[in-house]
Amino acid sequence: MTRLNTAQTEIGGVIIGQRQVVDLTLISILSGGHALLVGVPGLAKSLLVETIGTVLGLSEKRVQFTPDLMPADILGTEVLEESETGKRAFRFIKGPVFSQLLMADEINRASPRTQSALLQAMQEKIVTIAGKTHALPKPFHVLATQNPIEQEGTYPLPEAQLDRFLLQINVDFPTLDTERTILLATTGASEATAKKAMTAKQLADMQTLVRQLPVSEKVVEAILTLTRNARPAQTELELVKSSVSWGPGPRAGQALMLATRAKALLEGRLSPSIDDVLELAGPVLQHRMALSFAARANGLQLSDIIEPLKASIR
């Protein structure tokens, strides 16, 4: 627990005023999953990923996604080499995906072909190049960023890839007092730097511990009720039936189960509660649901659907 508290403190010393974003990102990593950070430019999303890599002792690489980025730019490629004896052979050169923490910056700017190259890596922790399978380092996490405003020249992430992200973390503007602190802290002669708080092995041990935390039957029932009520074909809520075109699959329930356990561990508790389910419902569900055309035309947002869903398990 102490190491987690130290990690929170180290990250919070660099990322000012974004405690919830930091905690949700740590929850994603403790759960062994990936996170999608959504926010406008300038909110320290890239700095957050770099800082987390340093604090958690993970090897970190960054890829700037652009429309001309190719799958080989991420996964790696084979090159033909000739030895001193004249014998030719292919050698695999690993791409940036072979790291413990991969930052996919502005992931929606790459073409669907390149985005799909990450699917196998994110789900199975392996990549296949020229028919050969290569295992990724352990642990392996993708923290992707996405700009919700500038949509020109972007490619919406396919539902199958969105579902691979354990949480969608919305990064909002800071409060007035926080922004004043940021101005003073980041424009002086020196800036805060984070220190390593744990090793990758210690992080992996904590990820194992997360899966061993007990979960009460009430929490299991709350997760099942929440996810099943979010599906138009199974819900008891008329608002969902009339406004949602498709809802979350079983992976949403798995994500909630792991995330609530990780949140409990992060806060020094031995078991998750229904309050954890309620708090994590939005980050787990918002990228796994889609509003119908009529609902969008009427000005509804997914938050207008998720709040009644949460009320159904209170």
mmCIF file of C-alpha atoms in Angstrom:
data_model
loop_
_atom_site.group_PDB
_atom_site.id
_atom_site.type_symbol
_atom_site.label_atom_id
_atom_site.label_comp_id
_atom_site.label_asym_id
_atom_site.label_seq_id
_atom_site.Cartn_x
_atom_site.Cartn_y
_atom_site.Cartn_z
ATOM 1 C CA MET A 1 0.000 0.000 0.000
ATOM 2 C CA THR A 2 2.824 2.376 0.937
ATOM 3 C CA ARG A 3 4.395 2.098 -2.503
ATOM 4 C CA LEU A 4 1.067 2.988 -4.128
ATOM 5 C CA ASN A 5 0.706 6.018 -1.874
ATOM 6 C CA THR A 6 4.263 7.047 -2.720
ATOM 7 C CA ALA A 7 3.497 6.642 -6.434
ATOM 8 C CA GLN A 8 0.401 8.835 -6.081
ATOM 9 C CA THR A 9 2.408 11.504 -4.286
ATOM 10 C CA GLU A 10 5.238 11.465 -6.848
ATOM 11 C CA ILE A 11 2.834 11.727 -9.790
ATOM 12 C CA GLY A 12 0.750 14.381 -8.052
ATOM 13 C CA GLY A 13 3.874 16.506 -7.532
ATOM 14 C CA VAL A 14 4.246 16.802 -11.321
ATOM 15 C CA ILE A 15 0.632 16.556 -12.505
ATOM 16 C CA ILE A 16 -1.025 19.320 -10.519
ATOM 17 C CA GLY A 17 -4.740 19.273 -9.743
ATOM 18 C CA GLN A 18 -5.649 16.129 -11.684
ATOM 19 C CA ARG A 19 -5.987 13.687 -8.775
ATOM 20 C CA GLN A 20 -8.963 11.857 -10.269
ATOM 21 C CA VAL A 21 -7.223 11.456 -13.648
ATOM 22 C CA VAL A 22 -4.084 10.157 -11.925
ATOM 23 C CA ASP A 23 -6.084 7.709 -9.808
ATOM 24 C CA LEU A 24 -8.082 6.401 -12.769
ATOM 25 C CA THR A 25 -4.894 5.899 -14.771
ATOM 26 C CA LEU A 26 -3.302 4.000 -11.896
ATOM 27 C CA ILE A 27 -6.486 1.919 -11.564
ATOM 28 C CA SER A 28 -6.244 0.994 -15.250
ATOM 29 C CA ILE A 29 -2.636 -0.110 -14.864
ATOM 30 C CA LEU A 30 -3.223 -1.975 -11.592
ATOM 31 C CA SER A 31 -6.050 -3.822 -13.360
ATOM 32 C CA GLY A 32 -3.633 -4.833 -16.111
ATOM 33 C CA GLY A 33 -5.541 -2.823 -18.692
ATOM 34 C CA HIS A 34 -5.215 0.101 -21.072
ATOM 35 C CA ALA A 35 -6.658 3.623 -20.807
ATOM 36 C CA LEU A 36 -7.933 6.206 -23.298
ATOM 37 C CA LEU A 37 -7.261 9.782 -22.161
ATOM 38 C CA VAL A 38 -9.683 12.220 -23.810
ATOM 39 C CA GLY A 39 -9.080 15.943 -23.550
ATOM 40 C CA VAL A 40 -8.078 19.070 -25.420
ATOM 41 C CA PRO A 41 -4.368 19.824 -25.990
ATOM 42 C CA GLY A 42 -2.356 21.314 -23.142
ATOM 43 C CA LEU A 43 -3.845 19.381 -20.229
ATOM 44 C CA ALA A 44 -0.646 17.409 -19.470
ATOM 45 C CA LYS A 45 -1.832 14.100 -20.910
ATOM 46 C CA SER A 46 1.561 13.356 -22.463
ATOM 47 C CA LEU A 47 3.374 14.473 -19.314
ATOM 48 C CA LEU A 48 1.126 12.172 -17.263
ATOM 49 C CA VAL A 49 2.143 9.126 -19.291
ATOM 50 C CA GLU A 50 5.838 10.007 -19.104
ATOM 51 C CA THR A 51 5.613 10.591 -15.340
ATOM 52 C CA ILE A 52 3.751 7.331 -14.707
ATOM 53 C CA GLY A 53 6.405 5.429 -16.648
ATOM 54 C CA THR A 54 9.113 6.947 -14.453
ATOM 55 C CA VAL A 55 7.299 6.419 -11.137
ATOM 56 C CA LEU A 56 6.228 2.829 -11.847
ATOM 57 C CA GLY A 57 9.616 1.809 -13.219
ATOM 58 C CA LEU A 58 8.295 0.933 -16.672
ATOM 59 C CA SER A 59 10.138 1.235 -19.971
ATOM 60 C CA GLU A 60 8.186 3.845 -21.902
ATOM 61 C CA LYS A 61 7.959 4.727 -25.589
ATOM 62 C CA ARG A 62 5.851 7.265 -27.438
ATOM 63 C CA VAL A 63 4.314 7.144 -30.900
ATOM 64 C CA GLN A 64 2.766 10.221 -32.489
ATOM 65 C CA PHE A 65 -0.111 8.899 -34.592
ATOM 66 C CA THR A 66 -0.462 10.566 -37.987
ATOM 67 C CA PRO A 67 -2.427 9.674 -41.141
ATOM 68 C CA ASP A 68 0.707 8.324 -42.853
ATOM 69 C CA LEU A 69 1.748 6.087 -39.924
ATOM 70 C CA MET A 70 2.033 2.444 -41.003
ATOM 71 C CA PRO A 71 1.611 -0.755 -38.911
ATOM 72 C CA ALA A 72 5.336 -1.502 -39.234
ATOM 73 C CA ASP A 73 6.094 1.864 -37.609
ATOM 74 C CA ILE A 74 4.464 0.527 -34.445
ATOM 75 C CA LEU A 75 5.030 -3.224 -34.505
ATOM 76 C CA GLY A 76 8.401 -3.429 -36.221
ATOM 77 C CA THR A 77 9.603 -4.976 -39.464
ATOM 78 C CA GLU A 78 11.906 -7.595 -40.914
ATOM 79 C CA VAL A 79 14.999 -6.547 -42.807
ATOM 80 C CA LEU A 80 17.153 -8.674 -45.092
ATOM 81 C CA GLU A 81 20.759 -8.826 -43.942
ATOM 82 C CA GLU A 82 23.793 -10.422 -45.505
ATOM 83 C CA SER A 83 26.483 -11.952 -43.314
ATOM 84 C CA GLU A 84 30.229 -11.838 -43.950
ATOM 85 C CA THR A 85 29.981 -15.299 -45.533
ATOM 86 C CA GLY A 86 27.380 -14.074 -48.012
ATOM 87 C CA LYS A 87 24.450 -15.828 -46.324
ATOM 88 C CA ARG A 88 21.247 -13.837 -46.322
ATOM 89 C CA ALA A 89 18.647 -13.934 -43.556
ATOM 90 C CA PHE A 90 15.802 -11.848 -42.227
ATOM 91 C CA ARG A 91 16.195 -10.067 -38.907
ATOM 92 C CA PHE A 92 13.262 -8.672 -36.975
ATOM 93 C CA ILE A 93 13.659 -5.115 -35.734
ATOM 94 C CA LYS A 94 11.260 -4.433 -32.885
ATOM 95 C CA GLY A 95 8.982 -1.416 -33.035
ATOM 96 C CA PRO A 96 7.979 0.884 -30.162
ATOM 97 C CA VAL A 97 5.159 -1.476 -29.142
ATOM 98 C CA PHE A 98 7.868 -3.590 -27.486
ATOM 99 C CA SER A 99 7.836 -1.517 -24.315
ATOM 100 C CA GLN A 100 6.067 -1.829 -21.000
ATOM 101 C CA LEU A 101 4.213 1.459 -21.394
ATOM 102 C CA LEU A 102 3.276 2.643 -24.882
ATOM 103 C CA MET A 103 1.929 6.140 -25.330
ATOM 104 C CA ALA A 104 -0.264 6.348 -28.430
ATOM 105 C CA ASP A 105 -0.561 10.108 -28.887
ATOM 106 C CA GLU A 106 -3.679 11.262 -30.793
ATOM 107 C CA ILE A 107 -4.538 7.683 -31.647
ATOM 108 C CA ASN A 108 -7.528 8.672 -33.800
ATOM 109 C CA ARG A 109 -5.283 10.410 -36.347
ATOM 110 C CA ALA A 110 -3.939 7.130 -37.737
ATOM 111 C CA SER A 111 -5.716 5.137 -40.437
ATOM 112 C CA PRO A 112 -7.905 2.150 -39.470
ATOM 113 C CA ARG A 113 -5.217 -0.172 -40.830
ATOM 114 C CA THR A 114 -2.677 1.174 -38.366
ATOM 115 C CA GLN A 115 -5.151 1.316 -35.488
ATOM 116 C CA SER A 116 -6.014 -2.338 -36.050
ATOM 117 C CA ALA A 117 -2.334 -3.230 -35.724
ATOM 118 C CA LEU A 118 -2.682 -2.488 -32.015
ATOM 119 C CA LEU A 119 -5.692 -4.770 -31.501
ATOM 120 C CA GLN A 120 -3.772 -8.028 -31.104
ATOM 121 C CA ALA A 121 -1.132 -6.335 -28.968
ATOM 122 C CA MET A 122 -3.680 -4.793 -26.609
ATOM 123 C CA GLN A 123 -5.764 -7.926 -26.160
ATOM 124 C CA GLU A 124 -3.310 -10.821 -26.378
ATOM 125 C CA LYS A 125 -0.023 -9.064 -25.478
ATOM 126 C CA ILE A 126 1.608 -10.526 -28.592
ATOM 127 C CA VAL A 127 2.193 -9.419 -32.180
ATOM 128 C CA THR A 128 2.485 -11.496 -35.325
ATOM 129 C CA ILE A 129 4.957 -10.408 -37.993
ATOM 130 C CA ALA A 130 5.493 -12.437 -41.170
ATOM 131 C CA GLY A 131 3.772 -15.418 -39.598
ATOM 132 C CA LYS A 132 5.937 -15.367 -36.473
ATOM 133 C CA THR A 133 4.556 -14.554 -33.033
ATOM 134 C CA HIS A 134 6.504 -12.249 -30.731
ATOM 135 C CA ALA A 135 5.613 -11.804 -27.056
ATOM 136 C CA LEU A 136 5.450 -8.279 -25.656
ATOM 137 C CA PRO A 137 7.193 -7.276 -22.419
ATOM 138 C CA LYS A 138 5.374 -7.813 -19.133
ATOM 139 C CA PRO A 139 3.593 -5.836 -17.936
ATOM 140 C CA PHE A 140 2.342 -4.146 -21.121
ATOM 141 C CA HIS A 141 0.006 -1.158 -21.153
ATOM 142 C CA VAL A 142 -1.224 1.293 -23.757
ATOM 143 C CA LEU A 143 -2.146 4.804 -22.678
ATOM 144 C CA ALA A 144 -3.699 6.534 -25.671
ATOM 145 C CA THR A 145 -4.678 10.186 -25.992
ATOM 146 C CA GLN A 146 -7.462 11.624 -28.095
ATOM 147 C CA ASN A 147 -8.465 15.204 -28.862
ATOM 148 C CA PRO A 148 -12.299 15.501 -28.767
ATOM 149 C CA ILE A 149 -12.423 18.858 -30.559
ATOM 150 C CA GLU A 150 -10.280 18.742 -33.694
ATOM 151 C CA GLN A 151 -11.880 16.030 -35.844
ATOM 152 C CA GLU A 152 -10.568 17.072 -39.273
ATOM 153 C CA GLY A 153 -8.241 14.388 -40.639
ATOM 154 C CA THR A 154 -9.151 11.865 -37.950
ATOM 155 C CA TYR A 155 -10.507 8.319 -38.053
ATOM 156 C CA PRO A 156 -12.983 7.317 -35.331
ATOM 157 C CA LEU A 157 -11.759 4.329 -33.345
ATOM 158 C CA PRO A 158 -13.681 1.150 -34.209
ATOM 159 C CA GLU A 159 -15.905 -0.284 -31.485
ATOM 160 C CA ALA A 160 -13.732 -3.402 -31.212
ATOM 161 C CA GLN A 161 -10.700 -1.281 -30.362
ATOM 162 C CA LEU A 162 -12.561 1.010 -27.973
ATOM 163 C CA ASP A 163 -13.666 -2.093 -26.079
ATOM 164 C CA ARG A 164 -9.993 -2.978 -25.470
ATOM 165 C CA PHE A 165 -9.563 0.124 -23.320
ATOM 166 C CA LEU A 166 -10.424 -0.665 -19.721
ATOM 167 C CA LEU A 167 -11.354 2.953 -18.971
ATOM 168 C CA GLN A 168 -12.022 6.148 -20.865
ATOM 169 C CA ILE A 169 -10.625 8.971 -18.748
ATOM 170 C CA ASN A 170 -11.915 12.470 -19.479
ATOM 171 C CA VAL A 171 -9.299 15.131 -18.749
ATOM 172 C CA ASP A 172 -11.037 18.429 -17.983
ATOM 173 C CA PHE A 173 -9.796 21.995 -17.549
ATOM 174 C CA PRO A 174 -8.303 22.804 -14.126
ATOM 175 C CA THR A 175 -10.048 24.972 -11.549
ATOM 176 C CA LEU A 176 -9.008 28.604 -11.055
ATOM 177 C CA ASP A 177 -6.867 27.896 -7.993
ATOM 178 C CA THR A 178 -5.255 24.874 -9.663
ATOM 179 C CA GLU A 179 -4.449 26.846 -12.810
ATOM 180 C CA ARG A 180 -2.851 29.572 -10.693
ATOM 181 C CA THR A 181 -0.681 26.917 -9.011
ATOM 182 C CA ILE A 182 0.260 25.471 -12.414
ATOM 183 C CA LEU A 183 1.303 28.902 -13.701
ATOM 184 C CA LEU A 184 3.581 29.505 -10.736
ATOM 185 C CA ALA A 185 5.009 25.982 -10.609
ATOM 186 C CA THR A 186 5.825 25.533 -14.284
ATOM 187 C CA THR A 187 7.209 28.902 -15.353
ATOM 188 C CA GLY A 188 9.977 29.299 -12.796
ATOM 189 C CA ALA A 189 13.654 28.451 -12.959
ATOM 190 C CA SER A 190 13.030 24.808 -12.081
ATOM 191 C CA GLU A 191 10.212 22.310 -12.503
ATOM 192 C CA ALA A 192 9.153 19.377 -10.362
ATOM 193 C CA THR A 193 10.378 15.947 -11.403
ATOM 194 C CA ALA A 194 9.088 12.553 -10.316
ATOM 195 C CA LYS A 195 11.154 9.780 -8.753
ATOM 196 C CA LYS A 196 10.844 6.043 -9.190
ATOM 197 C CA ALA A 197 8.539 4.539 -6.552
ATOM 198 C CA MET A 198 8.489 0.877 -7.547
ATOM 199 C CA THR A 199 9.799 -1.635 -10.062
ATOM 200 C CA ALA A 200 7.964 -3.388 -12.872
ATOM 201 C CA LYS A 201 8.167 -6.628 -10.870
ATOM 202 C CA GLN A 202 6.514 -5.010 -7.857
ATOM 203 C CA LEU A 203 3.800 -3.613 -10.110
ATOM 204 C CA ALA A 204 3.185 -7.073 -11.573
ATOM 205 C CA ASP A 205 2.846 -8.470 -8.036
ATOM 206 C CA MET A 206 0.234 -5.821 -7.249
ATOM 207 C CA GLN A 207 -1.660 -6.673 -10.424
ATOM 208 C CA THR A 208 -1.774 -10.291 -9.248
ATOM 209 C CA LEU A 209 -3.009 -9.146 -5.837
ATOM 210 C CA VAL A 210 -5.818 -7.146 -7.447
ATOM 211 C CA ARG A 211 -7.246 -10.326 -8.977
ATOM 212 C CA GLN A 212 -7.122 -12.038 -5.586
ATOM 213 C CA LEU A 213 -9.194 -9.455 -3.691
ATOM 214 C CA PRO A 214 -12.577 -10.881 -2.630
ATOM 215 C CA VAL A 215 -15.748 -9.374 -4.093
ATOM 216 C CA SER A 216 -19.080 -9.542 -2.278
ATOM 217 C CA GLU A 217 -22.182 -10.957 -3.940
ATOM 218 C CA LYS A 218 -23.853 -7.533 -3.711
ATOM 219 C CA VAL A 219 -21.062 -5.949 -5.756
ATOM 220 C CA VAL A 220 -21.254 -8.743 -8.353
ATOM 221 C CA GLU A 221 -25.025 -8.259 -8.645
ATOM 222 C CA ALA A 222 -24.578 -4.485 -8.974
ATOM 223 C CA ILE A 223 -22.100 -4.934 -11.826
ATOM 224 C CA LEU A 224 -24.381 -7.390 -13.624
ATOM 225 C CA THR A 225 -27.426 -5.150 -13.181
ATOM 226 C CA LEU A 226 -25.551 -2.100 -14.435
ATOM 227 C CA THR A 227 -24.095 -3.712 -17.557
ATOM 228 C CA ARG A 228 -27.231 -5.640 -18.527
ATOM 229 C CA ASN A 229 -29.447 -2.584 -18.051
ATOM 230 C CA ALA A 230 -27.145 -0.689 -20.442
ATOM 231 C CA ARG A 231 -28.112 -3.041 -23.309
ATOM 232 C CA PRO A 232 -31.273 -2.096 -25.244
ATOM 233 C CA ALA A 233 -32.319 -5.745 -25.690
ATOM 234 C CA GLN A 234 -32.023 -6.610 -21.972
ATOM 235 C CA THR A 235 -32.708 -3.387 -20.086
ATOM 236 C CA GLU A 236 -35.600 -2.594 -17.800
ATOM 237 C CA LEU A 237 -35.153 1.149 -18.408
ATOM 238 C CA GLU A 238 -37.291 2.746 -21.122
ATOM 239 C CA LEU A 239 -34.727 5.516 -21.617
ATOM 240 C CA VAL A 240 -32.102 2.961 -22.623
ATOM 241 C CA LYS A 241 -34.496 1.133 -24.956
ATOM 242 C CA SER A 242 -35.385 4.343 -26.788
ATOM 243 C CA SER A 243 -32.018 6.091 -26.785
ATOM 244 C CA VAL A 244 -29.205 3.508 -27.004
ATOM 245 C CA SER A 245 -28.365 1.793 -30.287
ATOM 246 C CA TRP A 246 -25.869 -0.673 -28.802
ATOM 247 C CA GLY A 247 -24.619 -1.338 -25.313
ATOM 248 C CA PRO A 248 -21.623 -2.845 -23.535
ATOM 249 C CA GLY A 249 -20.599 -6.485 -23.876
ATOM 250 C CA PRO A 250 -19.339 -8.827 -21.153
ATOM 251 C CA ARG A 251 -15.912 -7.148 -21.266
ATOM 252 C CA ALA A 252 -17.512 -4.124 -19.567
ATOM 253 C CA GLY A 253 -18.439 -6.270 -16.571
ATOM 254 C CA GLN A 254 -14.930 -7.704 -16.472
ATOM 255 C CA ALA A 255 -13.485 -4.188 -16.594
ATOM 256 C CA LEU A 256 -15.726 -3.033 -13.748
ATOM 257 C CA MET A 257 -14.833 -6.054 -11.625
ATOM 258 C CA LEU A 258 -11.095 -5.465 -12.024
ATOM 259 C CA ALA A 259 -11.299 -1.681 -11.730
ATOM 260 C CA THR A 260 -13.301 -1.769 -8.491
ATOM 261 C CA ARG A 261 -10.772 -4.179 -6.992
ATOM 262 C CA ALA A 262 -7.884 -1.960 -8.096
ATOM 263 C CA LYS A 263 -9.597 1.114 -6.647
ATOM 264 C CA ALA A 264 -10.045 -0.661 -3.328
ATOM 265 C CA LEU A 265 -6.363 -1.626 -3.264
ATOM 266 C CA LEU A 266 -5.302 1.913 -4.197
ATOM 267 C CA GLU A 267 -7.328 3.272 -1.276
ATOM 268 C CA GLY A 268 -6.042 0.666 1.186
ATOM 269 C CA ARG A 269 -9.219 -1.425 1.394
ATOM 270 C CA LEU A 270 -9.429 -5.203 1.156
ATOM 271 C CA SER A 271 -12.649 -5.418 -0.845
ATOM 272 C CA PRO A 272 -14.561 -3.176 -3.288
ATOM 273 C CA SER A 273 -17.942 -1.635 -2.527
ATOM 274 C CA ILE A 274 -21.005 -0.611 -4.513
ATOM 275 C CA ASP A 275 -19.788 2.995 -4.242
ATOM 276 C CA ASP A 276 -16.734 1.920 -6.258
ATOM 277 C CA VAL A 277 -19.037 0.506 -8.937
ATOM 278 C CA LEU A 278 -20.976 3.779 -9.078
ATOM 279 C CA GLU A 279 -17.820 5.885 -9.298
ATOM 280 C CA LEU A 280 -16.277 3.785 -12.082
ATOM 281 C CA ALA A 281 -19.478 3.228 -14.091
ATOM 282 C CA GLY A 282 -18.877 6.279 -16.294
ATOM 283 C CA PRO A 283 -15.225 5.574 -17.231
ATOM 284 C CA VAL A 284 -16.087 1.922 -17.976
ATOM 285 C CA LEU A 285 -19.331 2.429 -19.935
ATOM 286 C CA GLN A 286 -19.014 5.712 -21.830
ATOM 287 C CA HIS A 287 -16.857 4.318 -24.648
ATOM 288 C CA ARG A 288 -18.791 1.042 -24.829
ATOM 289 C CA MET A 289 -22.198 2.541 -25.635
ATOM 290 C CA ALA A 290 -23.635 4.482 -28.562
ATOM 291 C CA LEU A 291 -26.656 6.756 -28.683
ATOM 292 C CA SER A 292 -29.265 6.340 -31.384
ATOM 293 C CA PHE A 293 -29.645 9.009 -34.065
ATOM 294 C CA ALA A 294 -32.902 10.203 -32.505
ATOM 295 C CA ALA A 295 -31.277 10.563 -29.082
ATOM 296 C CA ARG A 296 -28.403 12.590 -30.503
ATOM 297 C CA ALA A 297 -30.863 14.751 -32.448
ATOM 298 C CA ASN A 298 -32.684 15.476 -29.188
ATOM 299 C CA GLY A 299 -29.436 16.616 -27.579
ATOM 300 C CA LEU A 300 -28.965 13.652 -25.252
ATOM 301 C CA GLN A 301 -25.487 12.693 -24.089
ATOM 302 C CA LEU A 302 -24.212 9.409 -22.717
ATOM 303 C CA SER A 303 -23.990 10.955 -19.258
ATOM 304 C CA ASP A 304 -27.763 11.416 -19.399
ATOM 305 C CA ILE A 305 -28.065 7.647 -19.834
ATOM 306 C CA ILE A 306 -25.377 6.548 -17.375
ATOM 307 C CA GLU A 307 -26.852 8.484 -14.427
ATOM 308 C CA PRO A 308 -30.201 6.593 -14.527
ATOM 309 C CA LEU A 309 -28.227 3.373 -14.911
ATOM 310 C CA LYS A 310 -26.327 4.162 -11.721
ATOM 311 C CA ALA A 311 -29.579 5.044 -9.974
ATOM 312 C CA SER A 312 -30.897 1.544 -10.779
ATOM 313 C CA ILE A 313 -28.326 -0.048 -8.440
ATOM 314 C CA ARG A 314 -28.324 2.496 -5.610
#
